[in-house]
Short mmCIF file of C-alpha atoms in Angstrom, two decimals:
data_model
loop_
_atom_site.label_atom_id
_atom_site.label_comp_id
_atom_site.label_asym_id
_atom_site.label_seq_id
_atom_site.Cartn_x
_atom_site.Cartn_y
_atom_site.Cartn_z
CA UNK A 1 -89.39 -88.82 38.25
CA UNK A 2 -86.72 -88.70 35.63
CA UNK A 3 -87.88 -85.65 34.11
CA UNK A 4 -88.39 -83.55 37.51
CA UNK A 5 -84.66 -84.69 38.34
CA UNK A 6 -82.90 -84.70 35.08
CA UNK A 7 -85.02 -82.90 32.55
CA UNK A 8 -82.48 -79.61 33.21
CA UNK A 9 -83.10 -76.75 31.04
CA UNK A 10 -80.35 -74.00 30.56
CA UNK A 11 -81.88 -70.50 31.58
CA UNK A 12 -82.48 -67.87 29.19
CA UNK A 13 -80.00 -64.64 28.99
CA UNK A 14 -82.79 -62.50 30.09
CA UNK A 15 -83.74 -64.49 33.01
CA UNK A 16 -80.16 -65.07 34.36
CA UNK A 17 -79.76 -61.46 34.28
CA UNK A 18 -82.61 -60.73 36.37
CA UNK A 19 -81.94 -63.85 38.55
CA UNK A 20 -77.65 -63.14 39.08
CA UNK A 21 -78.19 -59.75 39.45
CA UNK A 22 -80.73 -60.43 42.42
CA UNK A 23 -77.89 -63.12 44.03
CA UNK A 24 -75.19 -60.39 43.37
CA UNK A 25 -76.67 -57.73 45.17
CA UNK A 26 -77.53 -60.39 48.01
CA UNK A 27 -73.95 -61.42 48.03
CA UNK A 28 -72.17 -58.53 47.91
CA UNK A 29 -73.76 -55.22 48.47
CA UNK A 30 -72.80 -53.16 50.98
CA UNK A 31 -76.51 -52.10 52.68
CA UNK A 32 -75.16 -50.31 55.83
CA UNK A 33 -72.66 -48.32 54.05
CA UNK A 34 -74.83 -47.59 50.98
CA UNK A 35 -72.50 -44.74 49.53
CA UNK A 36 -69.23 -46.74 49.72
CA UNK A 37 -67.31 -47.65 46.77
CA UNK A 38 -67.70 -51.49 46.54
CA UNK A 39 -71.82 -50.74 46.05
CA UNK A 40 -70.47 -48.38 43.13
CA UNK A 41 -67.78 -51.39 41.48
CA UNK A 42 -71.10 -54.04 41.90
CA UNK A 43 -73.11 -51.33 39.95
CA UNK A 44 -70.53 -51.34 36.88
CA UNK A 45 -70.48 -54.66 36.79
CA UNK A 46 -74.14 -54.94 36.66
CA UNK A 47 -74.41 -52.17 34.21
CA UNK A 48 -72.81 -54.73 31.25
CA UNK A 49 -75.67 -57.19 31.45
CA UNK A 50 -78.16 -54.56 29.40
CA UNK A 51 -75.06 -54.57 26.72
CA UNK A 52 -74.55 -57.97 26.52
CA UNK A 53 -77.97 -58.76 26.31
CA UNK A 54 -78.65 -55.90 23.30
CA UNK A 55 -75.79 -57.39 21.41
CA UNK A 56 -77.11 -61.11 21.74
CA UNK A 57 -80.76 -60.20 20.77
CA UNK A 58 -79.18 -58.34 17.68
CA UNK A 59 -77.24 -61.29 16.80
CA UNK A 60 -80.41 -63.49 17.07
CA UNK A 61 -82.42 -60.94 15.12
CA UNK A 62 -79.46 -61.11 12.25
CA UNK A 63 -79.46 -64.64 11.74
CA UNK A 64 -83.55 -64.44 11.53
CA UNK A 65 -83.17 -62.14 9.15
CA UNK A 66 -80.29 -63.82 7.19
CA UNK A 67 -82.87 -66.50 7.11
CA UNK A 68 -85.47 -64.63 5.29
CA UNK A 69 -83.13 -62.86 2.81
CA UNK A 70 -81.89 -66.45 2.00
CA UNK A 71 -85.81 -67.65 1.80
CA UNK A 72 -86.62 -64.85 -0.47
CA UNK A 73 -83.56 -64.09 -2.58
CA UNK A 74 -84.97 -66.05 -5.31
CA UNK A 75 -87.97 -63.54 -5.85
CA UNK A 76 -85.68 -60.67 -5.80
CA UNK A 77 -85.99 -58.21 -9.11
CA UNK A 78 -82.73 -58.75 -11.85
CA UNK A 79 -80.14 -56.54 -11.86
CA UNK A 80 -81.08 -53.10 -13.64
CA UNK A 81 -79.24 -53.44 -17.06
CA UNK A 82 -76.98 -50.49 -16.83
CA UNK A 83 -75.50 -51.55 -13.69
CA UNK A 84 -75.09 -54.97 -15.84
CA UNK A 85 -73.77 -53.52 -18.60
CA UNK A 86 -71.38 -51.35 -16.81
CA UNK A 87 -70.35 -54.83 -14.63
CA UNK A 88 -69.92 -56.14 -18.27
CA UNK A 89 -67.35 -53.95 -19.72
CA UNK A 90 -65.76 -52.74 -16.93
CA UNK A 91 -61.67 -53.49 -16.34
CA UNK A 92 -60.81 -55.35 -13.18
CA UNK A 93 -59.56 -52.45 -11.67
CA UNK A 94 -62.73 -50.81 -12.12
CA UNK A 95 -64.33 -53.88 -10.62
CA UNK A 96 -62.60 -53.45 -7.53
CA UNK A 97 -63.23 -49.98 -7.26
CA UNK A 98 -66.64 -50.82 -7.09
CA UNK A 99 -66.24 -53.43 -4.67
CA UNK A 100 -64.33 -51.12 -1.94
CA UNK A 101 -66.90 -48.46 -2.63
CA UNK A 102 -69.79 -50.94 -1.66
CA UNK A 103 -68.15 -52.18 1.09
CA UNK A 104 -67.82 -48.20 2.48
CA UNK A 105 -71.77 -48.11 2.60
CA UNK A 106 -73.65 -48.45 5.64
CA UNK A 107 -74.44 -51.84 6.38
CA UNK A 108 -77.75 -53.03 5.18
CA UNK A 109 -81.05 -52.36 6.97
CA UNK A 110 -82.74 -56.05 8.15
CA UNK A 111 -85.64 -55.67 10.02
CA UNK A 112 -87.17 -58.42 11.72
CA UNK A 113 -90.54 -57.59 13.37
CA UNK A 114 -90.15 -54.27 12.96
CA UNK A 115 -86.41 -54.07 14.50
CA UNK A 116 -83.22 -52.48 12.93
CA UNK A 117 -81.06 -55.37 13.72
CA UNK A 118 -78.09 -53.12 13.11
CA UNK A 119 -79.27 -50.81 15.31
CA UNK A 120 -80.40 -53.32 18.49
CA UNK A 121 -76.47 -54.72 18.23
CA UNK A 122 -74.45 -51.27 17.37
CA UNK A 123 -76.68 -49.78 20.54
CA UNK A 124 -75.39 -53.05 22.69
CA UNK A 125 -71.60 -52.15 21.69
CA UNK A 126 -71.82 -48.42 22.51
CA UNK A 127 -73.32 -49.54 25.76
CA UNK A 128 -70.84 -51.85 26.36
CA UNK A 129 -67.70 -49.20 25.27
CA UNK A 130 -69.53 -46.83 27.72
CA UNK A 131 -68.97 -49.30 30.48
CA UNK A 132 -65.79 -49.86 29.79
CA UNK A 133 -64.68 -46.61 30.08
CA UNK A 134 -65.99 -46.11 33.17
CA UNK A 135 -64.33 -48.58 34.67
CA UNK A 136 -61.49 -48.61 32.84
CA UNK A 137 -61.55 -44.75 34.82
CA UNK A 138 -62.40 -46.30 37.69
CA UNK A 139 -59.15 -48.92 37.61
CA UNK A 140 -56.90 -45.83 37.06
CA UNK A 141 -57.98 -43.60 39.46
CA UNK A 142 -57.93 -46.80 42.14
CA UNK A 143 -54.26 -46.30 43.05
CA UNK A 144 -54.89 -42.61 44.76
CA UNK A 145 -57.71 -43.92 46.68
CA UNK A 146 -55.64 -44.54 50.54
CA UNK A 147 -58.52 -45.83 52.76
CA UNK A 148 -59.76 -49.41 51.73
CA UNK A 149 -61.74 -50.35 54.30
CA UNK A 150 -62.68 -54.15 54.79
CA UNK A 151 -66.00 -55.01 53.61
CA UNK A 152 -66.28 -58.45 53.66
CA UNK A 153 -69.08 -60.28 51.59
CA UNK A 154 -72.61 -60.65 53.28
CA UNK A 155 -72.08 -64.60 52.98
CA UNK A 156 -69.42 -66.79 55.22
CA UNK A 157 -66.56 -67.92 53.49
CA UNK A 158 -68.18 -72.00 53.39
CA UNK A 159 -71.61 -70.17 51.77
CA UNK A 160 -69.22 -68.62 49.21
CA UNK A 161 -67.29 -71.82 48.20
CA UNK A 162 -70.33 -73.75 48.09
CA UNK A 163 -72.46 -71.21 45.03
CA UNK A 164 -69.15 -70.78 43.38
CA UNK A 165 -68.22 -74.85 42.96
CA UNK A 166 -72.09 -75.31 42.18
CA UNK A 167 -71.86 -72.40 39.75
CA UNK A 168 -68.55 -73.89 38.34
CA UNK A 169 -70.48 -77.54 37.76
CA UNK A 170 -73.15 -75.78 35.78
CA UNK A 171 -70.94 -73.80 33.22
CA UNK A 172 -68.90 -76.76 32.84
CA UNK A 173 -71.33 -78.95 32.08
CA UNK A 174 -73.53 -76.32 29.73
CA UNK A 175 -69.58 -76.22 27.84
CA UNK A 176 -69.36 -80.16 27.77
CA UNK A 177 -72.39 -80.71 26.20
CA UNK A 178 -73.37 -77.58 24.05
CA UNK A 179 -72.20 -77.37 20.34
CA UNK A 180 -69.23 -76.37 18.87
CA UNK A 181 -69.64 -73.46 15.93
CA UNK A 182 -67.08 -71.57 14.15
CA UNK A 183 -66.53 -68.13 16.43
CA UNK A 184 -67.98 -66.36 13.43
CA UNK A 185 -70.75 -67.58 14.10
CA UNK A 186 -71.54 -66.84 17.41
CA UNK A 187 -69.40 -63.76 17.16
CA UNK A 188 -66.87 -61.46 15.91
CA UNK A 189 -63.37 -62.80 14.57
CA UNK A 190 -60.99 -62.75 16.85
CA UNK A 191 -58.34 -60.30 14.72
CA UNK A 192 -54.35 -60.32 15.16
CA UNK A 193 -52.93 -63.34 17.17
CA UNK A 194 -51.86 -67.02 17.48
CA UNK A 195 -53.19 -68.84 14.44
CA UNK A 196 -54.59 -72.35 16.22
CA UNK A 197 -56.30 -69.76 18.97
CA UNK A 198 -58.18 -68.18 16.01
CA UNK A 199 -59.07 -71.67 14.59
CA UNK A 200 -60.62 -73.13 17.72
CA UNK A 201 -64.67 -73.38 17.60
CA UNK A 202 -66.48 -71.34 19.92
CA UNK A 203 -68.80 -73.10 22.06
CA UNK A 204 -72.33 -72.02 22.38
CA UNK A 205 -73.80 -72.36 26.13
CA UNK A 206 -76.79 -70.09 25.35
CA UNK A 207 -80.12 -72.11 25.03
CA UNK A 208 -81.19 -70.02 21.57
CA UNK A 209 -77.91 -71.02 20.51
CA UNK A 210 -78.79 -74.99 20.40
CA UNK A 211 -82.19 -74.91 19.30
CA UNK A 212 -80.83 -73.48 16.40
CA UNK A 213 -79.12 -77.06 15.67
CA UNK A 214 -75.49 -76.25 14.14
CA UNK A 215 -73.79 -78.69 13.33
CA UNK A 216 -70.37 -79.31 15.06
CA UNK A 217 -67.25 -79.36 13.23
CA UNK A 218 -65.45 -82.11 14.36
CA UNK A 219 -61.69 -80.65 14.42
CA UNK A 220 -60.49 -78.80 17.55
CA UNK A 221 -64.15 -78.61 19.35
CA UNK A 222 -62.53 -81.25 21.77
CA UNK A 223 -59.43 -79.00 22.34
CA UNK A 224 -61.58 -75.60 22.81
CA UNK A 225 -63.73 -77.54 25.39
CA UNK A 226 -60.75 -78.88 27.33
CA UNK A 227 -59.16 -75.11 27.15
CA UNK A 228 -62.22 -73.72 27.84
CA UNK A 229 -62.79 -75.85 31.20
CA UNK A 230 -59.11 -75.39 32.39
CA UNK A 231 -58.76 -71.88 32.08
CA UNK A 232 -62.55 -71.04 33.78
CA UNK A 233 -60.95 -73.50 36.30
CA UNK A 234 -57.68 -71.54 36.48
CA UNK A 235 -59.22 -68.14 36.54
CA UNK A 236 -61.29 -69.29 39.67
CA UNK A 237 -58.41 -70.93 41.54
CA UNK A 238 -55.95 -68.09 40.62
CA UNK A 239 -58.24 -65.60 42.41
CA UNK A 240 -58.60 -67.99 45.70
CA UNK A 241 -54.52 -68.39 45.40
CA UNK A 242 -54.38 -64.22 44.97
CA UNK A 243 -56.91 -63.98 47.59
CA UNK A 244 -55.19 -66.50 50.22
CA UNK A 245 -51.47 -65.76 49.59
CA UNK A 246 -51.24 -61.98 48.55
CA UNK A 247 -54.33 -60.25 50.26
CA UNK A 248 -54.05 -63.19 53.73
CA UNK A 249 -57.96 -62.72 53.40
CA UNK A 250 -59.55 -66.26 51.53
CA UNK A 251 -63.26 -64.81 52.11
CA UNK A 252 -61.99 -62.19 49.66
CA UNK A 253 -60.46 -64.10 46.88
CA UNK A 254 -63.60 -66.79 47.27
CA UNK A 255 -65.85 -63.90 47.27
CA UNK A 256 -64.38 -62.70 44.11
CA UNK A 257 -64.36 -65.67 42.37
CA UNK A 258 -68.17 -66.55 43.19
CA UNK A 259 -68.97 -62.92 41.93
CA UNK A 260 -66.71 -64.09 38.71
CA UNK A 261 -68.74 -67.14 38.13
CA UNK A 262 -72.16 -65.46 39.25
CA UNK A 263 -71.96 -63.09 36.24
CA UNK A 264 -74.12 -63.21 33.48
CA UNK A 265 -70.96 -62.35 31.11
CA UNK A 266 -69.56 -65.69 32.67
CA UNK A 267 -72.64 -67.84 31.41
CA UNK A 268 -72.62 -66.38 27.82
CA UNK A 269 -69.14 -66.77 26.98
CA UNK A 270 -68.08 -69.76 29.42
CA UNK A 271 -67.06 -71.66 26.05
CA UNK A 272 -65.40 -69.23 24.39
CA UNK A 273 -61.41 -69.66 24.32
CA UNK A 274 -60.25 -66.44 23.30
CA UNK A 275 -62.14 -64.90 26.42
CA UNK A 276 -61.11 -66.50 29.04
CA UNK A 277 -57.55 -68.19 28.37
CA UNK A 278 -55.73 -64.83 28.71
CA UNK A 279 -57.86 -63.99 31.08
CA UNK A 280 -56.49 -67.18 32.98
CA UNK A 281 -52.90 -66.17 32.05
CA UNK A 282 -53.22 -62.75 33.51
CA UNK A 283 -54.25 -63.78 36.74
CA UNK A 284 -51.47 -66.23 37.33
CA UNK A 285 -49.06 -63.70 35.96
CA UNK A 286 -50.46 -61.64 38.93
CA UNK A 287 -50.11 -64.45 41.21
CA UNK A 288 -46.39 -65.87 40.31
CA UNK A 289 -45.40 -61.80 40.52
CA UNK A 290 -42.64 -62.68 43.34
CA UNK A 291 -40.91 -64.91 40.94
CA UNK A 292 -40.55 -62.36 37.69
CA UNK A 293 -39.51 -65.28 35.52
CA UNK A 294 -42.44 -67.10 35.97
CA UNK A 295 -44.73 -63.96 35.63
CA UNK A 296 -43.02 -63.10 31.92
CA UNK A 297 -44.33 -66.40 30.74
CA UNK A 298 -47.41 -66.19 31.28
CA UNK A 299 -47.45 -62.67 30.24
CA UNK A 300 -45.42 -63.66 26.85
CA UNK A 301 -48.49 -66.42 26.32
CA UNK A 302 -50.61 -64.29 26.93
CA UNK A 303 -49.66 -61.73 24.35
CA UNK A 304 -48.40 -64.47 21.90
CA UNK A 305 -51.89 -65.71 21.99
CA UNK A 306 -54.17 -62.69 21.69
CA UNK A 307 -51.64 -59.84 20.68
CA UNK A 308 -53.22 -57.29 22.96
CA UNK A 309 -51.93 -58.05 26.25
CA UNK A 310 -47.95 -56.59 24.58
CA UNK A 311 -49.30 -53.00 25.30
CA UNK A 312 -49.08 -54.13 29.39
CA UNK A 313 -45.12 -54.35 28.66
CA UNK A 314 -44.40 -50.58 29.88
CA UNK A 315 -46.30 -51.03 32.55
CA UNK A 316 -44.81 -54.62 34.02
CA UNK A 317 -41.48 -53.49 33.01
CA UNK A 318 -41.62 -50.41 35.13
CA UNK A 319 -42.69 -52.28 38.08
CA UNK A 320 -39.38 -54.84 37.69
CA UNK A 321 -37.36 -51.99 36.68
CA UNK A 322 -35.85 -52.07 40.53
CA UNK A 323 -35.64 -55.55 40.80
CA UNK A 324 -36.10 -58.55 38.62
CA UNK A 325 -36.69 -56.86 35.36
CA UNK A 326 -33.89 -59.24 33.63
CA UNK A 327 -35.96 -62.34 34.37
CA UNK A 328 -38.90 -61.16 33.05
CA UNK A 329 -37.50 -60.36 30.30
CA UNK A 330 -36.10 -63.51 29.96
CA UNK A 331 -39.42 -65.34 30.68
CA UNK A 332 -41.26 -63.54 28.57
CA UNK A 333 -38.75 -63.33 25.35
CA UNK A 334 -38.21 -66.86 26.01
CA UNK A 335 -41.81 -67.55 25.74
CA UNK A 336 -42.81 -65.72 22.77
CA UNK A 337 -39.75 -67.06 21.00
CA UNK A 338 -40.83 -70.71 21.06
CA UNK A 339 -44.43 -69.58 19.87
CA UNK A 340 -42.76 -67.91 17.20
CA UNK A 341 -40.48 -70.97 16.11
CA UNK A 342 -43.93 -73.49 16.34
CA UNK A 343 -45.18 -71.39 13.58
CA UNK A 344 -42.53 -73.01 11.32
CA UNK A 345 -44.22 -76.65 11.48
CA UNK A 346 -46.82 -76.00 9.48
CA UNK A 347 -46.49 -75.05 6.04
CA UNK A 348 -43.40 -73.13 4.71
CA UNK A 349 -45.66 -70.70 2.59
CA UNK A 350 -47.77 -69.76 5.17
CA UNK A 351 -45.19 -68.42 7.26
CA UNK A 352 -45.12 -64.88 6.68
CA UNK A 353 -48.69 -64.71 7.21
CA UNK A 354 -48.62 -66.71 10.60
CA UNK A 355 -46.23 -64.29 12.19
CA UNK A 356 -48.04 -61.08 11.03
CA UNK A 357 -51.07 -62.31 12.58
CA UNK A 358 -49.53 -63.54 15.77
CA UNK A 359 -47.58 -59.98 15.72
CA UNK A 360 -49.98 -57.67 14.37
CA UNK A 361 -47.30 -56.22 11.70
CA UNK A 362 -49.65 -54.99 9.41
CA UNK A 363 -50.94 -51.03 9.00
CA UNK A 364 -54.18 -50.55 11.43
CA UNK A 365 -57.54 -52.23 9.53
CA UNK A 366 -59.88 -49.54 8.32
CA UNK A 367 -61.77 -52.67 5.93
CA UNK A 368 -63.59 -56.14 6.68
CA UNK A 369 -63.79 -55.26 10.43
CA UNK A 370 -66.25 -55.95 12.65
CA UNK A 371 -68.57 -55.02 15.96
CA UNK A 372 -68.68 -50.96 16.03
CA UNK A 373 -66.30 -50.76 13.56
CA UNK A 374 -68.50 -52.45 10.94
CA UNK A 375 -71.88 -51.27 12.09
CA UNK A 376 -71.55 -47.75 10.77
CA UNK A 377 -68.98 -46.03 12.54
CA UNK A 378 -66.39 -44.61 10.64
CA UNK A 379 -62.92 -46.70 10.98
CA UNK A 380 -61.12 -43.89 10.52
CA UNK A 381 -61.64 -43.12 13.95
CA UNK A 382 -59.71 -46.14 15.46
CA UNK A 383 -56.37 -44.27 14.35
CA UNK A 384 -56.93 -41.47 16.62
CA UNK A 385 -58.08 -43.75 19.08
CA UNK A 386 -55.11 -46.02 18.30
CA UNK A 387 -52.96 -42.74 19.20
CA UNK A 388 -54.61 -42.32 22.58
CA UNK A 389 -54.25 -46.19 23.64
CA UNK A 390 -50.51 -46.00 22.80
CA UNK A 391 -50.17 -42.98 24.96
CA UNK A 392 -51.92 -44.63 27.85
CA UNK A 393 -50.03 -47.48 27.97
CA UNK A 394 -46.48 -45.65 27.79
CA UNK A 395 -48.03 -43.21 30.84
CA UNK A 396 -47.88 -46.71 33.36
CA UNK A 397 -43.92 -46.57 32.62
CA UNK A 398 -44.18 -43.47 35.15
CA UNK A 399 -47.28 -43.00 36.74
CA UNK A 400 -47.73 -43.92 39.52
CA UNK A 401 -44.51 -43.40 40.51
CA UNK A 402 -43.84 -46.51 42.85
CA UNK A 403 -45.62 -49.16 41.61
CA UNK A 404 -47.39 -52.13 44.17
CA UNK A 405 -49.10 -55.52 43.84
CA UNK A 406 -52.57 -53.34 43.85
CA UNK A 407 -50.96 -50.85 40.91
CA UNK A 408 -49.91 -54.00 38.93
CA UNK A 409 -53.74 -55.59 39.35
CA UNK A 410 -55.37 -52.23 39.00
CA UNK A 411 -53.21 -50.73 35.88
CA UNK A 412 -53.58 -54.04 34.02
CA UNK A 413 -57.42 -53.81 34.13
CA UNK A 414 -57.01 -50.29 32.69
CA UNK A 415 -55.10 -51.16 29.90
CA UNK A 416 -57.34 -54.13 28.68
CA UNK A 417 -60.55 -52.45 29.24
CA UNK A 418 -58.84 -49.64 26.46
CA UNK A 419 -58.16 -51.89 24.54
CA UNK A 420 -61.84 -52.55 23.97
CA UNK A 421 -62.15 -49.13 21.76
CA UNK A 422 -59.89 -49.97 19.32
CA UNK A 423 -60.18 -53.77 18.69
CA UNK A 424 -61.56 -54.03 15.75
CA UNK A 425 -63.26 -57.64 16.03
CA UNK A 426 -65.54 -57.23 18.62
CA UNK A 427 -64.38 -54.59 21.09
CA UNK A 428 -66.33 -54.41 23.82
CA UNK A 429 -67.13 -57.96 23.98
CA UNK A 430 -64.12 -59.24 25.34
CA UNK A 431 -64.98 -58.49 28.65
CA UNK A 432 -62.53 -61.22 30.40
CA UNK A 433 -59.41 -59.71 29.62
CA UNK A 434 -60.42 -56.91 32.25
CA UNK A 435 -62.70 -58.52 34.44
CA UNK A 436 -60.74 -60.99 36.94
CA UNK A 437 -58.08 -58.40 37.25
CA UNK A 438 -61.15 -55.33 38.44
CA UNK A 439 -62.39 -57.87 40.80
CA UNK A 440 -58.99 -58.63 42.79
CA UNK A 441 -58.99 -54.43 42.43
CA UNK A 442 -63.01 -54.63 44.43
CA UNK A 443 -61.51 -56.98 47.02
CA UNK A 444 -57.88 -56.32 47.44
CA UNK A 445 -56.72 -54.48 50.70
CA UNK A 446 -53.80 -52.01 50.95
CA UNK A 447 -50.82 -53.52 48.94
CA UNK A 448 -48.38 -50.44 49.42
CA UNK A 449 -45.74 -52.55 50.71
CA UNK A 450 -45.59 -55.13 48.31
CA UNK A 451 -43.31 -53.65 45.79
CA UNK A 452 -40.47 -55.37 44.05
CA UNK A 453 -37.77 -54.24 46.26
CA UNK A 454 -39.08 -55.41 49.11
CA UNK A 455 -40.93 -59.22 47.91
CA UNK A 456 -37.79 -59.87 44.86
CA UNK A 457 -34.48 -60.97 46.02
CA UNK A 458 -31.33 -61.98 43.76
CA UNK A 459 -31.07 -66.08 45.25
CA UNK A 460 -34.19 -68.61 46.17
CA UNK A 461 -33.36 -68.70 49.51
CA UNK A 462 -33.65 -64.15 49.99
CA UNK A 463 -36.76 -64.39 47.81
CA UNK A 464 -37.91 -66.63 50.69
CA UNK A 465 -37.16 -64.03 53.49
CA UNK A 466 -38.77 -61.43 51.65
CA UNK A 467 -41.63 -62.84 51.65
CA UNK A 468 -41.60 -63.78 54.94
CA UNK A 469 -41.03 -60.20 56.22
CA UNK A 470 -43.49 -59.06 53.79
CA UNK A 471 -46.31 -60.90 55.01
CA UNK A 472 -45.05 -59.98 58.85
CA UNK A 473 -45.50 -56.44 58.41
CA UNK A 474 -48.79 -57.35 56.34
CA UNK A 475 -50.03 -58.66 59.15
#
């Protein structure tokens, strides 16, 4: 009896695909109105399981492989002698000159079975870059679209809370009692940001993942679980809140939370910190948007954290410019400054380094990088691409002209899902920075009225009666 009741196995990736996807499209398609745009939003957000999945087999397949090259390194030939003579009397300048130029190669073919495991993972990252551009399209072109019709989930709002607290139980408890493994190891480096973020162990909730028996280090993995479990927790609640108290629809917000934790992106990378803890910051920087102080800190964590979130600055700043845009200054500067000064605890050498990371204040990476950018394509490229990002994310200063609550969710999604091209650690991957805000943008009704003017006041007491007069004419 204790085996049928307790012997719980953790699906495989393949299978929860096959098995969320079938719930999702029970949930939340739209069969009467089968050309509407909600069926098309469920479709891109279906379309990045096939990524996901290509990049995790490839993964798998490398460590195989590394396995085998380890197992059969010692019946390798020797070195031909005139590379080992030239090694021998060569200058260490010259050394290093050979270094960079082997590190400009194509990475090396390991094949597994018959697979290019370069080729199964850089496949899964063009996939998922493909994705991301279409909806990153899709979250800029939302803000002309007028007519938002009401299309309510095909579950009651009870049937909704119940999958999504049952789903939550699950990926908490797969995160409480998998392993913790350097993020390395289960994935790219994380890149520029806050040094302790980029020290925290990832933790692995996939079943391949444990039966591969890596040992935990014991130092942070009991801080990346607890930040792991809070911010999945405040992702979810921050979309009911969004859902309750901006959109006065809580079938929506629980709808898109459910569809949040029903994802098969959710189950892979439930453990991983650097997901989903700016993801969490985002959405409560959406939330607390009537009180501009409030939304600058968590939008100066975020970007103190993970770097990337500073490009959303021209777009958050335009949409205070009317109203507020002093306090969220203040919130944010404020915030970034005391991330800055904890730097200074640790060691005084060290310093420099710290705030460059945290920063970014280096010249863009073309060396040592990783996900597309180390599987072949040319690095190079991310300047251009670089270029193009900037550009975007100065065009939200002014377009669209008057800027809502559904601009601010919609806009934001944009931005991070560029950011995927040019992150040079994984892009593509980081799915979460994007995702909460493009759901609220599936569910959201029309927001034209909530603009700063009209929800900010200069006292407590006016912020109060804005609202209030707000949500009338909402209603």
């Amino acid at each position: 009896m204790s085996q049928i009741l307790f012997h719980y196995q953790r699906p495989d990736p393949v299978t929860w695909v096959y098995l969320s996807s079938l719930l999702i499209i029970g949930l939340f398609f739209v069969f009467y109105r089968i050309w509407s745009l909600r069926n098309v939003d469920i479709l891109l957000l279906l379309l990045l399981s096939p990524g996901l999945l290509m990049v995790h087999e490839g993964r798998q397949l490398r460590v195989a492989g590394e396995t085998i090259v380890e197992a059969t390194h010692s019946s390798q030939p020797p070195m031909p002698p005139e590379i080992a003579e030239r090694i021998e009397v060569a200058t260490p300048d010259e050394l290093l000159g050979m270094a960079d130029a082997a590190t400009q190669t194509q990475p090396p073919e390991v094949l597994v079975a018959g697979v290019n495991v370069a080729d199964v993972e850089r496949w899964g990252f063009i996939w998922l870059l493909g994705v991301a551009g279409l909806i990153c399209i899709r979250m800029i072109l939302d803000p002309i679209l007028v007519r938002r019709p009401l299309l309510d989930p095909n579950l009651s709002t009870g049937g909704l809370s119940f999958i999504g607290i049952a789903m939550f139980i699950f990926l908490m408890a797969n995160v409480i009692t998998s392993t913790a493994e350097i993020q390395a190891a289960q994935g790219p480096k994380p890149g520029p940001g806050y040094p302790l973020v980029n020290r925290l162990p990832a933790i692995a909730t996939t079943p391949d993942a444990e039966n591969a028996g890596v040992a935990e280090p014991v130092r942070y993995a009991g801080v990346a679980r607890a930040l792991a479990i809070a911010s999945q927790l405040a992702v979810a609640l921050g979309v009911v809140f969004i859902g309750q108290f901006h959109f006065k629809n809580i079938r929506a917000g629980v709808g898109a939370a459910a569809l949040y934790l029903l994802l098969p992106y959710t189950a892979q990378t439930t453990g991983r910190v650097d997901h989903v803890l700016p993801a969490a910051l985002l959405i409560w920087a959406v939330f607390c948007y009537r009180r501009p102080i409030l939304s600058g800190i968590f939008i100066g964590l975020a970007a103190g954290l993970v770097y990337y979130p500073l490009f959303l600055l021209p777009l958050w700043i335009s949409f205070y410019w009317q109203r507020g845009l002093r306090r969220f200054l203040y919130g944010m500067g404020l915030t970034v400054a005391v991330l800055a000064a904890l730097l200074f605890l640790g060691e005084r050498d060290l310093i420099l380094d710290r705030v460059q990371q945290m920063f970014g204040l280096w010249l863009p990476v073309t060396k040592g990088l990783a996900g597309i950018w180390g599987l072949g394509w040319n690095p190079i490229w991310r300047l251009p691409i670089l270029v193009a990002f900037g550009v975007l994310s100065g065009f939200f200063a002014f377009w669209p002209g008057q800027k809502n609550l559904g601009t601010l969710m919609s806009c934001s999604a944009a931005v991070m899902a560029a950011a995927q091209f040019w992150h040079g650690y994984g892009g593509g991957l980081y799915v979460a920075w994007y995702l909460p805000l493009m759901l609220l943008t599936v569910f959201r009704p029309n927001l034209e009225d909530r603009i700063a003017l009209k929800v900010i006041g200069n006292g407590r007491k006016r912020i109060g009666n804005h609202e209030l007069a707000a949500d009338s004419e909402a209603a």
